PDB file of N, CA and C in Angstrom:
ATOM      1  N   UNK A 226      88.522  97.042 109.175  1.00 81.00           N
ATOM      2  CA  UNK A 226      89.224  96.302 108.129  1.00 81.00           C
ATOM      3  C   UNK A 226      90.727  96.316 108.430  1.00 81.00           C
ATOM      4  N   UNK A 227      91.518  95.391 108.218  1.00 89.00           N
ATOM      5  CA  UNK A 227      92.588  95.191 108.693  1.00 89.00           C
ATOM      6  C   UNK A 227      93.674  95.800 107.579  1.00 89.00           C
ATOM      7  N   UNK A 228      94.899  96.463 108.152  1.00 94.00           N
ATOM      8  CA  UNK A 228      95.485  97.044 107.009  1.00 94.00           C
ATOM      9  C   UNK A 228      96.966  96.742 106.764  1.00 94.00           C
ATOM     10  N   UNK A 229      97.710  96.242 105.604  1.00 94.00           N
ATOM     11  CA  UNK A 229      99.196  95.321 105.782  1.00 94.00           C
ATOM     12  C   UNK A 229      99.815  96.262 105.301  1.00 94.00           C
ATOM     13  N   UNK A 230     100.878  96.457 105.856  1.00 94.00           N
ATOM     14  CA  UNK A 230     102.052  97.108 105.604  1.00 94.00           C
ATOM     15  C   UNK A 230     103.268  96.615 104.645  1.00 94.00           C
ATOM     16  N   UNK A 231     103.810  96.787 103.610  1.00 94.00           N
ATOM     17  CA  UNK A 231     104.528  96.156 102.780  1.00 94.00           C
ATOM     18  C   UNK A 231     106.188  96.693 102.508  1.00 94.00           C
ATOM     19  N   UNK A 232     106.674  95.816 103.005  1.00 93.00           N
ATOM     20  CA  UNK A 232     108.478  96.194 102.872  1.00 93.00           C
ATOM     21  C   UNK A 232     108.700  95.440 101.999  1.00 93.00           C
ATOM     22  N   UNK A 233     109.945  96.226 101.193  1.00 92.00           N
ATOM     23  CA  UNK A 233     110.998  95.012 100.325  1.00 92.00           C
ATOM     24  C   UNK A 233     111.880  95.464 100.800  1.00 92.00           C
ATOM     25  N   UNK A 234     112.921  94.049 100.308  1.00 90.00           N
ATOM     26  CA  UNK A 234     114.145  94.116 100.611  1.00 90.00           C
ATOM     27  C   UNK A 234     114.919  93.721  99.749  1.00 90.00           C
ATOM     28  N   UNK A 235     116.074  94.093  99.378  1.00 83.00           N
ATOM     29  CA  UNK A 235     116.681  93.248  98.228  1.00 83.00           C
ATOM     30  C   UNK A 235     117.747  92.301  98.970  1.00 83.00           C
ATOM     31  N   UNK A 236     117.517  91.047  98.789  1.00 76.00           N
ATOM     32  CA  UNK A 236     118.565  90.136  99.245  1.00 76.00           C
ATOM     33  C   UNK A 236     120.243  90.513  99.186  1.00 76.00           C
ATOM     34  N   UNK A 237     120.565  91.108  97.953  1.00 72.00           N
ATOM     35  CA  UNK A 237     121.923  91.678  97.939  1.00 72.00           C
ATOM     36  C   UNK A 237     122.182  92.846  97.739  1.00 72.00           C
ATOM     37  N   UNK A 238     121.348  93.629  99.086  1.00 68.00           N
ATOM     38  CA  UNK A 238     121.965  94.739  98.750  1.00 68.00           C
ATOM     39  C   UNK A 238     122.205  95.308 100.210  1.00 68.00           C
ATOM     40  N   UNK A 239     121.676  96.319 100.681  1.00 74.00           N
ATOM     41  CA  UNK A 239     122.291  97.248 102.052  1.00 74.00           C
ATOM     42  C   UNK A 239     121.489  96.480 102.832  1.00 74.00           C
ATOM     43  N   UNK A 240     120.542  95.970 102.979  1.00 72.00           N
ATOM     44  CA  UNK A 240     119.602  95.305 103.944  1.00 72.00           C
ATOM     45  C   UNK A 240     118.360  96.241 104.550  1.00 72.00           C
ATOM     46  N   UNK A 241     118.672  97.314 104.003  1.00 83.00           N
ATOM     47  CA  UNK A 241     117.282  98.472 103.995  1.00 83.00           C
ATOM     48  C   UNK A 241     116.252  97.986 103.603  1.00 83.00           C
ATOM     49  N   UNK A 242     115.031  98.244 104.137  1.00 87.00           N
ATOM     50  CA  UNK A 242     113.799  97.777 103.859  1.00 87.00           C
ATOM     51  C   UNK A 242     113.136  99.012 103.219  1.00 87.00           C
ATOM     52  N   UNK A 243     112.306  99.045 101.997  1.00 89.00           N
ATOM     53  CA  UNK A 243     111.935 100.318 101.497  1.00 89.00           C
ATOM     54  C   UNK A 243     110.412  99.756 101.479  1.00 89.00           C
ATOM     55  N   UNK A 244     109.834 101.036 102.376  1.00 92.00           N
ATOM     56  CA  UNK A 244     108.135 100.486 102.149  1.00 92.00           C
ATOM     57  C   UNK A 244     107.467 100.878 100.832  1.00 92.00           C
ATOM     58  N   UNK A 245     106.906  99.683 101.233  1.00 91.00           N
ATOM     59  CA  UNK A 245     105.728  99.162  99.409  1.00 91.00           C
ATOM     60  C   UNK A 245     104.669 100.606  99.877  1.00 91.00           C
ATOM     61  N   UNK A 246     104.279 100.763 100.565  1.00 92.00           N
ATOM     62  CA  UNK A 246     102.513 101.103 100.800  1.00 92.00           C
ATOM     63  C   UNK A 246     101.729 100.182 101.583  1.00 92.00           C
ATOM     64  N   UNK A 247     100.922 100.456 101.858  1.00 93.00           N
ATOM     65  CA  UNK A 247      99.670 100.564 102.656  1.00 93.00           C
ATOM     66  C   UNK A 247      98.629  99.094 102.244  1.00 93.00           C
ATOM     67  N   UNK A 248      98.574  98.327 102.223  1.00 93.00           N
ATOM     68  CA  UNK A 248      96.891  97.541 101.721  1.00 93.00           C
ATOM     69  C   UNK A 248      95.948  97.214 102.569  1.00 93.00           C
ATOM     70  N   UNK A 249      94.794  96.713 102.250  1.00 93.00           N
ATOM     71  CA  UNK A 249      93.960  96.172 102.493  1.00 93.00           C
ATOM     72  C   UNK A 249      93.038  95.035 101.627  1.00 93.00           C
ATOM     73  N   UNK A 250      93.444  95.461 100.538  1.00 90.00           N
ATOM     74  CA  UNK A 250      92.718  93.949  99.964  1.00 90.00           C
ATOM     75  C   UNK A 250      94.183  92.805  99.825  1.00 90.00           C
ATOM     76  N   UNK A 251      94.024  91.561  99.590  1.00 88.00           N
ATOM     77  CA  UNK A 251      94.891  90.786  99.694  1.00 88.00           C
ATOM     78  C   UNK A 251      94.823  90.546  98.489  1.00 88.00           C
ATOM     79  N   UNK A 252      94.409  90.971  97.181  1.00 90.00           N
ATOM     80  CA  UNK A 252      94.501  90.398  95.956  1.00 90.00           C
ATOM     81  C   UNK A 252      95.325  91.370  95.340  1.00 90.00           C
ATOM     82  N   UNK A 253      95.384  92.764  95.711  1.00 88.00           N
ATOM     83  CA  UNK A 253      96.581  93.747  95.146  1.00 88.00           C
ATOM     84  C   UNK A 253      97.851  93.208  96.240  1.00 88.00           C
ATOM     85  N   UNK A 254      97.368  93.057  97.214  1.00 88.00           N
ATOM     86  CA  UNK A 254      98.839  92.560  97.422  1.00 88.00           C
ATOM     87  C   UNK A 254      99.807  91.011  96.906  1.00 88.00           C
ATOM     88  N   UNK A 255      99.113  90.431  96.225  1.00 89.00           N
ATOM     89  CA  UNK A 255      99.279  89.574  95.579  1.00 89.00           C
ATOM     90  C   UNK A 255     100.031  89.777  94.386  1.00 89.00           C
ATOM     91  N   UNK A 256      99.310  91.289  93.711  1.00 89.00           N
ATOM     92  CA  UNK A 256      99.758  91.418  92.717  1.00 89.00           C
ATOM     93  C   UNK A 256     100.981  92.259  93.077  1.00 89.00           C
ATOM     94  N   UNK A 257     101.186  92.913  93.827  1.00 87.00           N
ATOM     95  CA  UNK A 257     102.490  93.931  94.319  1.00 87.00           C
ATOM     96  C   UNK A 257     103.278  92.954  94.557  1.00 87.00           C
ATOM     97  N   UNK A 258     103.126  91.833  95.274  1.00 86.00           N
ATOM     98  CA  UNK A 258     104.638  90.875  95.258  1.00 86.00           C
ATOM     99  C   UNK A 258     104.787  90.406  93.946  1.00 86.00           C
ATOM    100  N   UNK A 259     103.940  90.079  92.871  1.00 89.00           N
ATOM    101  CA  UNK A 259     104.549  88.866  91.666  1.00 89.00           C
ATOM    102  C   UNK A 259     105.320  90.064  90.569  1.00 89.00           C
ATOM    103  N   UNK A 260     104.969  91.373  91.477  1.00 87.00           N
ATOM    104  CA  UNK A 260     105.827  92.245  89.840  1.00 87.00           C
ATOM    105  C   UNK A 260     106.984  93.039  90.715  1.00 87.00           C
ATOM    106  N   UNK A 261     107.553  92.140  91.798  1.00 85.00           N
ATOM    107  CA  UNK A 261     108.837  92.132  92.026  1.00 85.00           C
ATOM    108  C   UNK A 261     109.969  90.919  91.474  1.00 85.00           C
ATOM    109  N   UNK A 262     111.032  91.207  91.520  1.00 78.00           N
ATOM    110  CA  UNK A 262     112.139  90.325  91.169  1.00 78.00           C
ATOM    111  C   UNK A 262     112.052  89.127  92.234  1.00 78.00           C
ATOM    112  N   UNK A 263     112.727  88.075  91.512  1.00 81.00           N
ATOM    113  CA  UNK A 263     112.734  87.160  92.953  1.00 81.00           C
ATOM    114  C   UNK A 263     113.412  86.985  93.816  1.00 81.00           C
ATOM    115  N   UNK A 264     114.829  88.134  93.441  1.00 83.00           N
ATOM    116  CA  UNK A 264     115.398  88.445  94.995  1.00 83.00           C
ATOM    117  C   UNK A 264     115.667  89.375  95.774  1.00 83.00           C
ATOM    118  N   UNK A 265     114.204  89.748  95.568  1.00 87.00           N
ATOM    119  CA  UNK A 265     113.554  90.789  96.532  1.00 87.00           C
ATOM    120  C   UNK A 265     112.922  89.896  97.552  1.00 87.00           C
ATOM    121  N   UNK A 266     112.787  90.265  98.803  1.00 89.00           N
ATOM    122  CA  UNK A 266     112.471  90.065 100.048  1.00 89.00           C
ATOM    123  C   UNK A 266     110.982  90.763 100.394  1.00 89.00           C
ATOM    124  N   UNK A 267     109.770  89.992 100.333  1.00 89.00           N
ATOM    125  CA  UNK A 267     108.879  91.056 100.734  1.00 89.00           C
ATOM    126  C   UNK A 267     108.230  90.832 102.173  1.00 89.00           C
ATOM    127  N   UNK A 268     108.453  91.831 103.115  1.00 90.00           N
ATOM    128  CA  UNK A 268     108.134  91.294 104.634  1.00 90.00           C
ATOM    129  C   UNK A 268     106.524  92.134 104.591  1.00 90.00           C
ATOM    130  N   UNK A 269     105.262  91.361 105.380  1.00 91.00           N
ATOM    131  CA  UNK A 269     103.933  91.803 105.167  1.00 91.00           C
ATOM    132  C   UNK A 269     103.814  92.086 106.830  1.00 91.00           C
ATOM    133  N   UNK A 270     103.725  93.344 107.030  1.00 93.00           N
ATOM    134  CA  UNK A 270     103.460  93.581 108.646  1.00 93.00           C
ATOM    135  C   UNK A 270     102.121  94.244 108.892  1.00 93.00           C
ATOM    136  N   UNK A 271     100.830  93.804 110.145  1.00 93.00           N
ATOM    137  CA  UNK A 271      99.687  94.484 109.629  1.00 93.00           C
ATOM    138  C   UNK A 271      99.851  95.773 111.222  1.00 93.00           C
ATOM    139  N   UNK A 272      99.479  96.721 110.030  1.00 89.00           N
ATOM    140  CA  UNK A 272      99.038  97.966 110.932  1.00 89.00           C
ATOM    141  C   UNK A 272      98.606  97.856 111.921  1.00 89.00           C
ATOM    142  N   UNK A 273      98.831  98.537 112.742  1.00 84.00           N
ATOM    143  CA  UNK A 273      98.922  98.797 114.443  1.00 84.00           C
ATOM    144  C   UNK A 273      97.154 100.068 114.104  1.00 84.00           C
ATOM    145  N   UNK A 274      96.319  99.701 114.770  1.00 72.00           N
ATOM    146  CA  UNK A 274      95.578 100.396 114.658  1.00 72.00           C
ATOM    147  C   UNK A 274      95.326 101.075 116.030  1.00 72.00           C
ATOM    148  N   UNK A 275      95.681 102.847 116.312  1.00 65.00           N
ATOM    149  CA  UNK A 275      95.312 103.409 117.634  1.00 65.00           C
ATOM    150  C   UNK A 275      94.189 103.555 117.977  1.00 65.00           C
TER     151      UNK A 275
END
């Protein structure tokens, strides 16, 4: 199962990316972006699996 990695960012602020957590279903991650602000930045990167 494939697993996404979740950063925000706030458009005006230091440009630090603070990680969300971990997913795998795409419907919580759905819900983890809409109960951010909207100028937050959310970058979705999928896990590197070793």
């Amino acid at each position: 199962m494939k697993k996404y990695i979740l950063y925000a960012t706030s458009e005006n602020g230091d440009g630090h990316a603070q990680n969300i957590g971990t997913f795998s279903d795409l419907s919580d991650i759905k819900i983890i972006i809409s109960m951010f602000a909207r100028d937050v930045v959310i970058t979705i990167e999928e896990e590197n699996e070793e």
